[in-house]
XYZ file of N, CA and C in Angstrom:
792
model
N -51.746 53.357 -53.726
C -51.741 53.762 -55.337
C -51.332 54.165 -56.109
N -51.052 52.749 -56.957
C -49.575 52.967 -57.858
C -49.792 53.329 -59.611
N -48.537 54.044 -59.925
C -48.908 55.487 -61.066
C -48.620 54.868 -62.258
N -49.373 54.536 -63.125
C -48.361 53.753 -64.366
C -47.328 54.107 -65.443
N -46.434 53.754 -65.249
C -44.972 54.372 -66.006
C -44.387 54.550 -67.096
N -45.310 53.125 -68.092
C -45.855 52.806 -68.705
C -45.382 53.694 -70.182
N -44.665 54.242 -70.785
C -44.692 55.183 -72.180
C -46.004 55.148 -72.419
N -45.712 56.937 -72.778
C -47.435 57.418 -72.674
C -47.828 57.208 -74.920
N -48.843 56.479 -75.619
C -48.178 56.109 -76.731
C -49.837 57.136 -77.447
N -49.405 57.008 -79.036
C -51.124 57.329 -79.281
C -51.245 58.651 -78.887
N -50.572 59.682 -78.348
C -50.235 61.503 -78.317
C -50.226 61.478 -79.635
N -50.870 62.264 -80.083
C -49.877 63.083 -81.184
C -49.154 64.461 -80.630
N -47.813 64.634 -81.304
C -47.481 65.563 -80.348
C -46.670 66.364 -79.086
N -46.539 64.629 -78.378
C -46.635 64.843 -77.354
C -45.527 65.412 -76.909
N -44.750 65.687 -77.246
C -43.776 66.845 -76.656
C -43.411 67.803 -76.261
N -44.596 68.849 -77.399
C -45.178 69.887 -77.503
C -46.410 70.046 -76.334
N -47.595 69.309 -76.556
C -48.781 68.921 -75.940
C -48.846 69.146 -74.420
N -47.418 68.133 -74.001
C -47.309 67.971 -72.691
C -47.065 69.414 -72.073
N -46.458 70.211 -72.702
C -46.508 71.364 -71.722
C -48.095 71.994 -71.433
N -48.789 71.900 -72.389
C -50.740 72.556 -72.463
C -51.394 71.898 -71.312
N -51.461 70.502 -70.369
C -51.713 69.566 -69.372
C -51.225 69.242 -69.022
N -52.166 68.536 -67.745
C -51.590 67.817 -66.832
C -51.612 66.254 -66.974
N -50.802 64.906 -67.202
C -51.831 64.176 -67.111
C -51.192 62.626 -67.085
N -52.283 62.647 -65.589
C -51.278 61.430 -65.113
C -52.276 60.145 -64.816
N -51.297 58.996 -64.961
C -51.838 57.400 -65.410
C -52.345 56.516 -64.014
N -52.869 56.136 -63.444
C -53.237 55.062 -62.256
C -53.466 54.013 -62.676
N -52.873 52.914 -62.418
C -53.167 50.829 -61.888
C -54.450 50.554 -60.921
N -55.180 50.280 -61.669
C -55.912 49.675 -60.194
C -55.600 48.784 -59.899
N -56.280 48.664 -58.177
C -56.382 46.857 -57.547
C -56.184 45.643 -58.377
N -55.154 45.326 -57.944
C -55.124 43.620 -58.433
C -57.455 43.367 -59.115
N -57.953 43.214 -57.769
C -59.035 42.628 -57.337
C -60.194 43.228 -58.923
N -58.864 44.376 -60.177
C -60.542 44.681 -61.184
C -59.415 45.335 -61.585
N -57.734 44.575 -62.093
C -56.938 44.227 -63.280
C -57.550 43.635 -64.216
N -58.834 42.334 -64.610
C -58.860 42.043 -65.101
C -59.556 43.370 -66.679
N -60.395 43.848 -65.479
C -61.429 44.850 -65.873
C -61.036 46.181 -66.198
N -59.903 46.514 -66.210
C -59.742 47.582 -65.893
C -57.905 48.554 -66.051
N -58.020 48.732 -66.761
C -56.359 48.347 -67.168
C -55.374 50.349 -66.858
N -56.166 50.831 -66.354
C -55.987 52.032 -65.851
C -57.219 53.293 -65.675
N -56.579 53.852 -65.005
C -57.745 55.693 -64.899
C -56.693 56.528 -65.026
N -56.909 57.299 -65.733
C -56.344 59.022 -65.919
C -56.522 59.884 -66.087
N -56.254 60.998 -65.436
C -56.380 61.682 -65.315
C -55.947 63.428 -66.090
N -56.477 64.505 -66.550
C -56.241 64.695 -67.364
C -56.751 66.252 -66.984
N -55.771 67.627 -66.254
C -56.314 68.454 -66.142
C -55.457 69.683 -66.866
N -56.030 71.101 -67.135
C -55.850 72.169 -68.024
C -55.984 72.970 -67.504
N -55.444 74.194 -67.481
C -56.147 76.086 -67.232
C -55.194 76.914 -68.268
N -55.630 77.073 -69.533
C -54.796 78.011 -70.839
C -55.902 78.917 -70.025
N -56.654 79.409 -69.088
C -56.921 81.171 -68.639
C -56.174 82.284 -69.664
N -56.303 82.402 -70.525
C -55.550 83.838 -71.286
C -55.271 83.162 -72.720
N -55.396 82.077 -72.581
C -54.742 80.970 -73.664
C -55.218 81.016 -74.547
N -55.118 81.040 -75.597
C -55.204 80.054 -76.865
C -55.474 79.046 -76.885
N -56.707 78.308 -77.143
C -57.073 76.882 -77.341
C -56.386 75.320 -77.081
N -56.669 74.513 -77.103
C -55.655 73.612 -77.320
C -56.530 72.591 -77.548
N -55.944 71.987 -79.275
C -56.835 71.009 -79.679
C -55.993 69.395 -79.408
N -56.105 68.524 -79.125
C -55.106 67.727 -78.393
C -55.917 66.393 -80.035
N -54.542 65.930 -80.703
C -55.188 65.047 -81.212
C -54.085 63.688 -80.391
N -55.373 62.521 -80.674
C -54.354 60.931 -80.501
C -55.303 59.983 -82.128
N -53.727 59.121 -81.599
C -54.353 58.101 -82.495
C -55.571 56.622 -82.309
N -56.305 56.473 -82.750
C -57.243 55.291 -82.711
C -56.562 54.814 -81.722
N -58.188 54.149 -80.783
C -58.071 53.480 -79.323
C -59.071 51.712 -79.580
N -58.554 50.894 -79.232
C -59.525 49.508 -79.289
C -59.873 49.289 -77.888
N -59.687 50.186 -76.863
C -60.039 49.948 -75.599
C -61.327 50.476 -75.436
N -62.410 50.126 -75.060
C -63.494 51.016 -74.237
C -63.227 51.915 -73.109
N -63.553 53.407 -72.739
C -63.264 53.557 -71.892
C -64.078 54.527 -71.616
N -65.017 55.100 -69.858
C -65.542 54.972 -69.662
C -65.031 57.292 -68.734
N -65.838 58.276 -69.494
C -65.282 59.559 -69.607
C -66.120 60.461 -69.208
N -65.731 61.027 -67.926
C -66.337 61.777 -66.521
C -65.825 63.144 -67.684
N -66.823 64.441 -67.710
C -66.621 65.786 -68.737
C -67.816 66.481 -67.991
N -67.541 67.375 -67.638
C -68.167 69.011 -67.399
C -69.685 68.146 -67.049
N -69.454 67.139 -65.595
C -70.901 67.445 -65.564
C -71.949 65.825 -65.978
N -70.668 65.487 -66.258
C -71.372 63.510 -67.820
C -71.066 62.902 -67.728
N -71.158 61.922 -67.698
C -70.361 60.395 -67.995
C -70.602 59.737 -69.038
N -69.426 59.570 -70.362
C -70.160 58.911 -71.251
C -69.388 57.309 -71.545
N -69.927 56.381 -71.960
C -69.088 55.035 -72.485
C -69.090 55.232 -73.836
N -67.656 55.083 -74.069
C -67.411 55.214 -75.368
C -66.829 53.967 -76.436
N -67.384 53.505 -77.069
C -66.502 52.596 -77.541
C -65.216 52.393 -78.472
N -64.716 51.549 -78.691
C -63.533 51.678 -79.515
C -63.488 52.537 -80.553
N -62.364 53.430 -80.881
C -62.728 54.314 -82.077
C -61.338 54.127 -83.248
N -62.020 53.976 -84.150
C -61.150 53.663 -85.712
C -60.489 54.173 -86.176
N -60.352 55.955 -85.766
C -59.947 56.826 -86.604
C -59.315 58.054 -86.120
N -57.936 58.837 -85.644
C -57.566 59.535 -84.650
C -58.731 60.695 -84.841
N -58.344 60.944 -83.083
C -59.673 61.945 -82.840
C -59.444 62.466 -81.899
N -59.127 64.040 -82.093
C -59.535 65.473 -81.202
C -60.640 66.040 -80.165
N -59.556 66.464 -79.615
C -60.794 67.241 -78.317
C -59.935 68.662 -77.873
N -60.807 69.294 -77.580
C -60.279 71.093 -77.566
C -61.034 71.355 -75.781
N -59.133 71.490 -75.529
C -59.300 72.161 -74.220
C -59.181 73.925 -74.482
N -59.716 74.439 -73.421
C -60.047 75.824 -73.445
C -60.007 75.951 -72.029
N -59.670 77.421 -71.862
C -60.297 78.270 -70.458
C -59.330 76.395 -68.621
N -60.391 76.208 -67.781
C -59.959 75.752 -67.199
C -60.598 74.373 -66.765
N -59.804 73.139 -66.866
C -61.326 71.908 -67.231
C -60.468 70.573 -66.366
N -60.798 69.575 -66.712
C -60.556 68.063 -65.860
C -61.824 67.243 -67.350
N -60.864 66.855 -67.374
C -61.124 65.317 -67.742
C -60.664 63.825 -66.890
N -62.025 63.089 -66.145
C -61.643 61.394 -66.042
C -61.835 60.338 -66.160
N -60.663 59.644 -66.953
C -60.915 58.453 -67.711
C -60.957 57.636 -66.840
N -61.820 55.760 -67.617
C -61.594 54.620 -67.127
C -61.281 53.632 -67.901
N -60.000 53.058 -69.030
C -59.838 52.747 -70.169
C -59.302 50.946 -69.464
N -60.587 50.539 -69.737
C -60.372 48.920 -70.074
C -60.486 48.301 -70.164
N -59.892 47.237 -70.011
C -58.588 46.328 -70.207
C -59.010 45.611 -71.522
N -58.260 45.690 -72.529
C -59.093 44.786 -73.971
C -59.084 43.503 -74.116
N -60.694 43.935 -74.363
C -61.788 42.372 -74.335
C -62.612 42.079 -72.791
N -62.291 42.861 -72.036
C -63.039 42.882 -70.982
C -64.071 43.016 -70.835
N -64.883 43.715 -71.550
C -66.481 44.192 -71.986
C -66.799 43.233 -72.376
N -66.309 42.687 -73.888
C -66.800 41.774 -74.300
C -67.449 40.352 -73.733
N -66.930 40.448 -72.240
C -66.909 39.274 -71.839
C -68.216 39.926 -71.104
N -69.371 40.707 -70.391
C -69.890 41.302 -69.430
C -70.713 41.606 -71.014
N -70.806 41.360 -71.759
C -72.174 42.579 -72.980
C -72.553 41.547 -73.645
N -74.143 41.375 -74.212
C -74.321 40.359 -75.409
C -74.381 40.744 -76.260
N -73.565 41.794 -76.633
C -74.019 42.360 -77.546
C -71.786 42.465 -78.993
N -71.732 42.675 -80.033
C -70.548 42.275 -80.532
C -69.408 44.045 -80.194
N -68.393 43.960 -80.060
C -68.189 45.254 -79.886
C -68.061 46.034 -81.091
N -67.918 44.940 -82.302
C -67.580 45.652 -83.569
C -68.744 46.695 -83.743
N -69.888 46.642 -83.065
C -71.373 46.697 -83.316
C -71.070 48.156 -82.700
N -69.911 48.850 -81.976
C -70.081 49.804 -80.788
C -68.548 50.969 -81.523
N -67.545 50.521 -82.938
C -66.855 51.383 -82.608
C -67.590 52.235 -83.330
N -66.803 53.145 -82.935
C -66.823 55.232 -82.921
C -68.244 55.361 -82.758
N -68.683 54.509 -81.358
C -70.091 55.344 -81.049
C -70.469 55.261 -79.824
N -70.707 55.888 -78.995
C -71.266 55.684 -77.539
C -72.336 55.319 -77.288
N -72.019 54.478 -76.169
C -73.073 53.464 -75.759
C -74.162 54.282 -73.998
N -74.454 54.572 -73.043
C -75.413 54.870 -72.159
C -74.872 54.058 -71.157
N -74.549 54.800 -70.236
C -74.236 53.469 -69.518
C -74.540 52.526 -68.468
N -75.655 53.011 -68.636
C -76.792 51.831 -68.395
C -76.773 50.562 -69.120
N -76.432 50.768 -70.542
C -76.131 49.018 -71.089
C -75.514 48.312 -70.418
N -74.451 48.509 -69.362
C -72.861 48.112 -69.233
C -72.867 48.020 -67.426
N -73.117 48.756 -67.097
C -72.861 48.811 -65.461
C -73.888 49.472 -65.034
N -74.847 49.008 -64.134
C -76.032 49.465 -62.879
C -75.261 50.322 -62.456
N -75.208 51.648 -62.844
C -74.698 52.585 -61.741
C -75.110 53.898 -61.580
N -75.142 54.524 -60.448
C -75.595 56.110 -59.759
C -75.135 57.113 -61.053
N -74.585 57.089 -61.861
C -74.030 58.779 -61.794
C -74.371 59.380 -61.905
N -75.483 60.227 -61.329
C -75.268 60.966 -60.347
C -74.720 61.330 -59.222
N -74.514 60.133 -58.254
C -73.785 60.206 -57.090
C -72.681 60.156 -57.412
N -71.959 59.098 -58.155
C -70.882 58.978 -59.047
C -69.722 60.889 -58.794
N -70.708 61.686 -59.241
C -70.570 62.661 -60.387
C -70.413 63.531 -58.986
N -71.247 63.777 -57.895
C -71.607 64.238 -56.452
C -69.936 64.265 -55.973
N -69.439 62.289 -56.421
C -69.159 62.373 -55.236
C -67.419 62.875 -55.561
N -67.271 62.581 -57.054
C -65.881 62.720 -57.728
C -66.046 64.826 -57.478
N -67.189 65.676 -57.662
C -66.664 66.143 -57.629
C -66.642 66.629 -56.158
N -66.757 66.299 -54.676
C -66.167 66.584 -53.864
C -64.686 66.526 -53.701
N -64.608 65.487 -54.442
C -62.962 64.550 -54.180
C -61.480 65.894 -54.321
N -60.748 65.957 -53.656
C -60.064 67.166 -53.648
C -58.683 66.287 -54.011
N -58.012 65.174 -54.907
C -57.262 64.646 -54.712
C -57.157 63.679 -55.845
N -55.613 63.487 -56.224
C -55.713 62.531 -57.293
C -56.063 60.612 -56.781
N -55.864 61.192 -55.363
C -56.734 59.190 -54.554
C -57.220 58.745 -54.462
N -58.200 60.200 -54.330
C -59.471 60.511 -53.506
C -60.310 60.370 -54.640
N -60.210 60.513 -55.636
C -60.767 59.938 -57.302
C -60.578 58.394 -56.959
N -59.595 57.615 -57.476
C -59.009 56.908 -57.834
C -59.877 55.714 -56.791
N -59.768 56.166 -55.708
C -60.395 55.555 -54.610
C -61.736 55.012 -54.977
N -62.543 56.798 -55.339
C -64.083 56.401 -55.415
C -64.620 55.339 -56.428
N -63.862 56.155 -57.527
C -63.884 55.228 -59.513
C -63.462 53.524 -58.397
N -62.749 52.708 -57.402
C -62.704 51.486 -57.825
C -63.232 50.638 -57.019
N -64.426 51.384 -56.072
C -65.271 51.888 -55.059
C -65.841 51.098 -56.552
N -66.403 51.862 -56.833
C -67.660 52.380 -58.255
C -67.590 50.500 -59.025
N -66.269 50.873 -58.675
C -66.340 49.033 -60.173
C -66.320 47.880 -59.505
N -65.875 48.035 -58.182
C -65.444 46.852 -57.218
C -66.591 45.407 -57.613
N -67.504 46.154 -57.445
C -69.003 45.237 -57.589
C -69.092 44.316 -59.042
N -68.514 44.913 -60.207
C -68.293 44.373 -61.790
C -66.806 43.740 -61.931
N -66.525 43.280 -61.102
C -64.803 42.735 -61.530
C -64.907 41.558 -61.305
N -64.385 40.818 -62.185
C -64.609 39.787 -63.493
C -63.440 39.131 -63.538
N -63.518 37.742 -63.991
C -62.904 36.228 -62.491
C -61.826 36.875 -64.248
N -60.797 36.195 -64.338
C -59.154 35.794 -65.098
C -60.186 34.831 -66.382
N -60.172 34.983 -67.989
C -60.368 33.935 -68.946
C -59.813 33.655 -69.655
N -59.659 32.183 -70.057
C -58.415 32.032 -71.139
C -58.734 32.978 -72.298
N -60.012 32.789 -72.386
C -59.653 34.208 -74.063
C -59.696 34.831 -73.583
N -59.750 36.019 -72.776
C -59.797 37.810 -71.951
C -57.980 37.648 -72.501
N -57.491 36.085 -71.341
C -55.695 35.777 -71.692
C -55.591 35.909 -72.988
N -55.792 35.357 -73.462
C -55.072 34.543 -75.186
C -54.967 36.208 -75.952
N -55.783 37.124 -75.924
C -56.210 38.237 -76.956
C -55.409 39.459 -76.342
N -55.104 39.082 -75.011
C -54.177 40.828 -74.332
C -52.563 39.736 -74.313
N -52.732 38.602 -74.652
C -50.971 38.088 -75.034
C -50.856 38.607 -76.725
N -51.878 38.192 -77.294
C -51.693 38.875 -78.536
C -50.883 40.205 -78.824
N -51.566 40.810 -78.294
C -52.081 42.249 -78.700
C -50.653 42.681 -78.133
N -50.181 42.340 -76.582
C -48.655 42.506 -76.293
C -48.181 42.242 -77.547
N -48.141 40.899 -77.991
C -46.607 41.194 -78.719
C -46.792 41.819 -80.021
N -47.509 41.896 -80.599
C -47.474 42.883 -81.386
C -46.677 44.262 -80.965
N -47.721 45.246 -80.260
C -47.104 46.279 -78.938
C -45.184 46.047 -79.000
N -45.095 44.417 -78.374
C -43.866 44.136 -77.699
C -42.442 43.915 -78.996
N -42.992 43.020 -80.263
C -42.292 42.888 -81.269
C -43.107 43.688 -82.561
N -41.892 44.804 -82.474
C -42.490 45.652 -83.337
C -41.531 44.867 -85.301
N -40.764 44.555 -85.017
C -41.400 42.769 -86.061
C -42.160 42.430 -86.780
N -43.453 42.258 -85.723
C -44.205 41.824 -86.906
C -45.408 42.982 -87.239
N -45.132 42.714 -88.803
C -45.314 43.010 -90.022
C -46.648 42.288 -90.121
N -47.251 41.134 -90.287
C -48.067 40.960 -90.903
C -48.573 39.305 -89.747
N -49.879 39.673 -89.894
C -50.672 38.954 -89.458
C -50.376 37.434 -89.573
N -49.656 36.704 -89.743
C -48.769 35.281 -90.784
C -47.743 35.524 -88.879
N -47.009 36.776 -89.246
C -45.656 36.609 -88.279
C -46.317 36.278 -87.356
N -47.603 36.936 -86.240
C -48.250 37.266 -85.369
C -48.208 35.433 -85.237
N -48.892 35.168 -86.233
C -49.433 33.203 -86.165
C -47.916 32.820 -85.720
N -46.961 32.535 -85.812
C -46.009 31.689 -86.255
C -45.769 32.255 -84.423
N -45.490 33.414 -84.068
C -44.498 33.281 -82.867
C -45.765 33.572 -81.419
N -47.283 33.430 -81.783
C -48.131 33.078 -81.030
C -48.860 31.488 -80.977
N -48.281 30.750 -81.573
C -48.428 29.390 -82.085
C -50.388 29.454 -82.423
N -50.881 30.422 -82.769
C -52.240 30.076 -83.434
C -52.310 30.302 -84.404
N -53.622 29.828 -85.029
C -54.043 30.000 -86.216
C -54.308 31.773 -87.003
N -53.908 31.427 -87.786
C -54.158 32.862 -88.051
C -56.275 33.062 -88.258
N -56.677 31.546 -88.257
C -57.871 31.983 -88.690
C -57.890 32.173 -87.154
N -57.650 31.673 -85.888
C -58.195 31.575 -84.854
C -57.641 33.204 -83.829
N -56.885 33.952 -84.930
C -56.058 34.744 -83.804
C -57.435 36.047 -84.706
N -58.006 36.114 -86.059
C -58.977 36.922 -86.584
C -60.301 36.402 -85.112
N -60.320 35.502 -85.257
C -61.506 35.157 -84.496
C -61.958 35.318 -83.168
N -60.788 35.263 -82.419
C -60.412 35.984 -81.132
C -60.211 37.179 -81.119
N -60.261 38.417 -82.353
C -60.269 39.982 -82.091
C -61.028 40.274 -82.401
N -62.010 39.874 -83.349
C -63.841 40.007 -84.055
C -64.824 40.042 -82.027
N -63.816 38.677 -81.728
C -64.586 38.130 -81.118
C -64.801 39.165 -79.784
N -63.842 39.556 -79.401
C -62.925 40.438 -78.206
C -62.917 41.690 -78.065
N -62.088 42.233 -79.885
C -62.173 43.882 -80.334
C -62.627 44.613 -81.305
N -63.602 43.448 -81.797
C -64.308 44.375 -83.235
C -63.298 44.435 -84.073
N -62.364 44.488 -83.742
C -60.917 44.693 -85.178
C -60.316 43.466 -85.363
N -59.981 43.548 -86.371
C -59.484 43.046 -87.422
C -57.691 43.055 -86.753
N -56.546 42.147 -86.651
C -55.177 42.064 -86.187
C -54.394 43.144 -87.239
N -54.684 42.455 -88.483
C -54.030 43.687 -89.741
C -53.719 45.006 -88.752
N -55.254 45.448 -89.147
C -55.290 46.962 -88.515
C -54.673 47.578 -87.546
N -54.166 46.249 -86.284
C -53.792 47.018 -84.944
C -52.124 46.863 -84.971
N -52.106 45.556 -85.966
C -50.194 45.704 -86.559
C -49.830 46.675 -87.038
N -51.026 47.296 -87.905
C -50.972 49.040 -88.573
C -50.512 50.116 -87.657
N -51.626 49.980 -86.492
C -51.818 50.881 -85.807
C -50.414 51.268 -84.674
N -49.715 50.024 -84.723
C -48.656 50.077 -83.327
C -47.417 50.232 -84.170
N -47.631 50.227 -85.247
C -46.826 50.715 -86.444
C -46.629 51.852 -86.185
N -47.364 52.524 -86.155
C -47.244 53.798 -86.718
C -47.123 54.464 -85.178
N -47.098 53.907 -84.035
C -46.929 54.208 -82.828
C -45.128 54.713 -82.413
N -44.816 53.356 -83.191
C -43.317 53.028 -82.748
C -42.815 54.411 -84.568
N -43.348 55.349 -85.277
C -43.058 56.000 -86.713
C -43.150 57.292 -85.201
N -44.372 57.674 -84.705
C -44.920 58.666 -83.997
C -43.527 59.281 -83.143
N -43.018 58.003 -82.506
C -41.730 57.873 -81.376
C -40.553 58.020 -81.743
N -40.163 57.453 -83.341
C -39.149 57.884 -83.836
C -38.964 59.416 -84.427
N -40.520 59.738 -84.453
C -40.257 61.314 -85.404
C -40.246 62.267 -83.893
N -40.603 62.133 -82.682
C -40.757 62.460 -82.176
C -39.958 62.924 -81.185
N -38.801 61.767 -80.874
C -37.318 61.711 -80.203
C -36.533 62.347 -80.814
N -36.657 61.902 -82.412
C -35.635 62.473 -82.580
C -35.395 63.309 -84.606
N -34.490 64.122 -85.397
C -34.656 64.368 -86.768
C -34.757 63.156 -87.886
N -35.790 62.049 -88.322
C -35.358 61.314 -88.914
C -35.800 61.525 -90.683
N -34.955 60.934 -91.549
C -35.916 61.165 -93.071
C -36.949 60.031 -93.127
N -37.997 59.752 -94.246
C -39.015 59.188 -94.105
C -38.261 57.630 -95.051
N -37.170 57.546 -95.492
C -36.805 56.283 -96.040
C -36.093 55.772 -94.730
N -35.763 56.898 -93.562
C -35.177 55.408 -92.387
C -36.723 55.068 -91.117
N -37.593 56.071 -91.894
C -38.208 55.173 -90.709
C -38.842 53.805 -91.779
N -39.117 54.022 -92.715
C -39.644 52.804 -94.046
C -38.118 51.597 -93.924
N -37.200 51.596 -93.447
C -36.231 50.708 -93.048
C -36.375 50.206 -92.727
N -36.177 50.796 -91.159
C -36.418 50.405 -89.606
C -37.565 50.320 -89.007
N -39.233 50.437 -89.950
C -40.595 49.754 -89.982
C -40.887 48.442 -90.222
N -39.994 48.349 -91.389
C -40.052 47.398 -91.873
C -41.193 47.118 -93.052
N -41.361 49.277 -93.003
C -42.064 49.368 -95.046
C -42.239 48.455 -95.959
N -42.802 48.171 -96.483
C -42.354 47.539 -98.101
C -41.399 49.250 -99.048
N -42.092 50.389 -99.149
C -41.529 51.692 -99.099
C -41.793 52.331 -98.852
N -41.622 53.900 -99.157
C -42.015 55.103 -98.912
C -43.812 55.409 -98.810
N -44.498 54.299 -99.994
C -45.970 54.677 -100.196
C -46.618 53.265 -99.246
N -46.434 52.789 -98.642
C -46.978 52.708 -98.085
C -47.097 53.134 -96.320
N -46.049 53.773 -96.191
C -45.601 54.133 -94.888
C -47.145 55.496 -95.381
N -46.599 55.974 -96.385
C -47.193 57.357 -96.738
C -49.250 57.382 -96.400
N -49.187 55.871 -97.132
C -50.291 56.039 -96.981
C -51.010 55.518 -95.737
N -50.444 54.557 -94.392
C -50.826 54.356 -93.137
C -50.775 55.158 -91.824
N -49.729 56.645 -92.976
C -50.331 57.941 -91.986
C -51.630 58.621 -92.226
N -51.498 58.606 -93.578
C -53.248 59.297 -94.677
C -54.209 58.774 -93.937
N -54.314 57.483 -94.151
C -55.235 56.697 -93.618
C -56.065 57.192 -91.759
N -54.652 57.241 -91.048
C -55.225 56.829 -89.184
C -55.192 58.182 -89.135
N -54.333 59.415 -89.723
C -54.118 60.484 -89.126
C -54.133 61.104 -90.181
N -54.974 61.080 -91.704
C -55.465 62.562 -92.166
C -54.132 63.658 -92.903
N -52.687 63.152 -93.030
C -51.985 64.103 -93.057
C -50.394 62.859 -93.066
N -49.726 63.399 -94.387
C -48.920 62.699 -94.676
C -47.463 62.918 -93.607
N -46.433 61.746 -93.466
C -45.895 62.411 -92.222
C -45.213 63.014 -92.382
N -44.527 63.837 -93.882
C -44.121 65.440 -94.162
C -44.394 66.437 -93.165
N -46.024 65.844 -94.210
C -46.853 67.480 -92.964
C -47.278 67.322 -91.905
N -47.256 65.568 -91.115
C -46.839 65.597 -89.536
C -46.464 66.443 -89.202
N -44.589 67.077 -89.567
C -43.173 67.223 -89.173
C -43.364 68.811 -88.626
N -44.071 69.112 -90.161
C -44.104 70.200 -90.242
C -45.312 70.744 -88.860
N -46.554 70.007 -88.802
C -47.446 70.629 -87.864
C -46.961 71.000 -86.156
N -47.673 72.406 -85.471
C -47.224 72.198 -84.612
C -47.633 71.494 -83.557
């Protein structure tokens, strides 16, 4: 079982929040790499302490979430979202590879943005058995093994289009100077129309939205690691002006950059 050591992104106030829960991430076996990006597990013990409201940036991936005896399939999330942790608890999640479910489904991912699906709509799973087996497991290794066995029958083979959409998203993540779809077009040697069509079919979101989201990842990382002025963020991330940065913060997070730095 291989841990995922890539940097954690999209978690608001990550440094302070990490003291209140334990997050572990594991990569799937090679046979499931086209279907699943990672397994994630979160545990907390806040008995006798105040509840913690964890906030996160939007996420374009589908997730299977196992929590308090329920199994839910969540579609892509377009706005920041939060989860309240109180007492003692655990969440187990399966983060599906970008675009992977679009190759299994007879509907458009855009139809399920900010929505929940019945697991049976996508996977023929015995959720009662899955919950029972996970409840009896006493280690991450056992839990991940159960999940891998559960999803092995649904493994998909690599596809040209699936690889293309993940390559496009990887370019956006890795090259922070990509601030426009036209720049993504130049770097990928694909037309703007081809990129938009690919995103619409496999992700249900537009590329401009995803570019803005990952620029905010960089902004949050800079705010987390060091004390920076808003003007410095504007310059380092290539925003047109401060109002542009503030607009993105307010749309995705509901607060201005200045207000974000003041929040606990």
